[in-house]
Amino acid sequence: MTQEKVVMEGVKHIVAVASGKGGVGKSTVTANLALAMAAEGYRVGLLDADIYGPSQAQMLGIGEGVRPHQVGDNQFAPLQAHGIQAMSMAFLVDITEPMVWRGPMVAGAFQQMLNQTAWDDLDYLFIDMPPGTGDIQLTLAQKVEVDGAVIVTTPQDIALLDARKGIEMFRKVNVPVLGIVENMSLHVCSQCGHQEPIFGTGGGERIASQYETTLLGQLPLSLGIREQADGGKPTVVAEPGGEVAQTFRKVARAVVEGVTAQQAEGPNISFGD
């Protein structure tokens, strides 16, 4: 039986950013991609769907203990950071306390954030998905119409193996994969400029070819990118004219093109049980 999906008020397009495993820099990519889309002139939101380990509050420079204010009877206004709207479990609980929850509770918390955030006229909502292919991924596919997914991987064979699982999962729930972002593709020494592909080469291109999708961009393994994200001022904001920021803006434009192309092909088949 087909499940009826909720129309998210105030949101035109939803893009999930996912990876099959942790440690590939997915959240850093998501934050920079959202900020790059805003730099392209769109109204953008970012939903941190990692209930166990939310990181977007720190990456966006939103201080611990800052809480969203209530709108109406049961909604919360997203917080503002660097020109985008944001919502995260980190805004609602003490992030120093572990979330010792079973799967249904996690899915329920995610669904509440989906349904009870009063997004304000967004062109794009990016959802920073948790690692893996579990409850939250299925809840998202069942409850709302997702325009597409971006898969983040490194060139490393182990990461590519899990990225394939992420692609297959989105295919099973009829969410189009807009493309691949290959992170940590090349390390550039900050002292001498020597370039070295620490995690291998060509992995993102191979997986994109295998699944007939697009390699959206390749990003370096960079101390600066990590420091800027940890400091609450991601690269797109910290160095807007730099090469990395321009790569993110290129990826953002490709996402727009991909979503537009999917709309031209017609709606996706709804997820059924």
XYZ file of N, CA and C in Angstrom, residues 51-52 89 92 101-116 135-136 139-140 143:
75
model
N 20.749 12.197 14.856
C 20.226 12.361 16.207
C 21.281 12.015 17.255
N 22.054 10.963 17.007
C 23.048 10.520 17.983
C 24.262 11.442 18.049
N 19.043 18.500 16.472
C 18.761 18.007 17.815
C 19.633 18.722 18.844
N 17.954 21.343 20.809
C 16.812 20.954 21.629
C 17.200 20.211 22.896
N 18.835 6.040 22.874
C 17.501 5.786 22.338
C 17.527 4.608 21.387
N 16.436 3.870 21.373
C 16.257 2.818 20.373
C 15.775 3.434 19.055
N 15.812 2.603 18.003
C 15.472 3.071 16.659
C 14.155 3.805 16.531
N 13.044 3.275 17.065
C 11.761 3.974 16.928
C 11.765 5.367 17.544
N 12.475 5.554 18.664
C 12.549 6.869 19.295
C 13.344 7.840 18.425
N 14.414 7.338 17.817
C 15.223 8.173 16.931
C 14.410 8.593 15.717
N 13.701 7.638 15.125
C 12.871 7.958 13.964
C 11.779 8.950 14.335
N 11.226 8.800 15.530
C 10.187 9.727 15.983
C 10.723 11.132 16.182
N 11.933 11.237 16.751
C 12.535 12.559 16.950
C 12.821 13.231 15.617
N 13.315 12.452 14.671
C 13.576 12.995 13.337
C 12.283 13.469 12.686
N 11.237 12.665 12.812
C 9.951 13.038 12.225
C 9.400 14.312 12.853
N 9.619 14.502 14.148
C 9.181 15.737 14.788
C 9.913 16.947 14.221
N 11.222 16.796 14.008
C 11.961 17.917 13.426
C 11.483 18.213 12.016
N 11.154 17.158 11.261
C 10.628 17.362 9.915
C 9.304 18.132 9.939
N 8.423 17.711 10.834
C 7.055 18.231 10.833
C 6.868 19.501 11.637
N 7.768 19.773 12.595
C 7.525 20.860 13.534
C 8.524 22.008 13.426
N 16.880 3.536 10.089
C 15.537 4.047 10.375
C 15.295 5.446 9.825
N 16.244 6.341 10.013
C 16.019 7.725 9.587
C 15.930 7.808 8.071
N 12.509 6.544 7.184
C 11.486 7.490 7.616
C 11.398 8.668 6.647
N 12.553 9.194 6.249
C 12.574 10.314 5.304
C 11.894 9.927 4.000
N 8.036 9.580 4.472
C 7.206 10.672 4.972
C 7.177 11.910 4.084
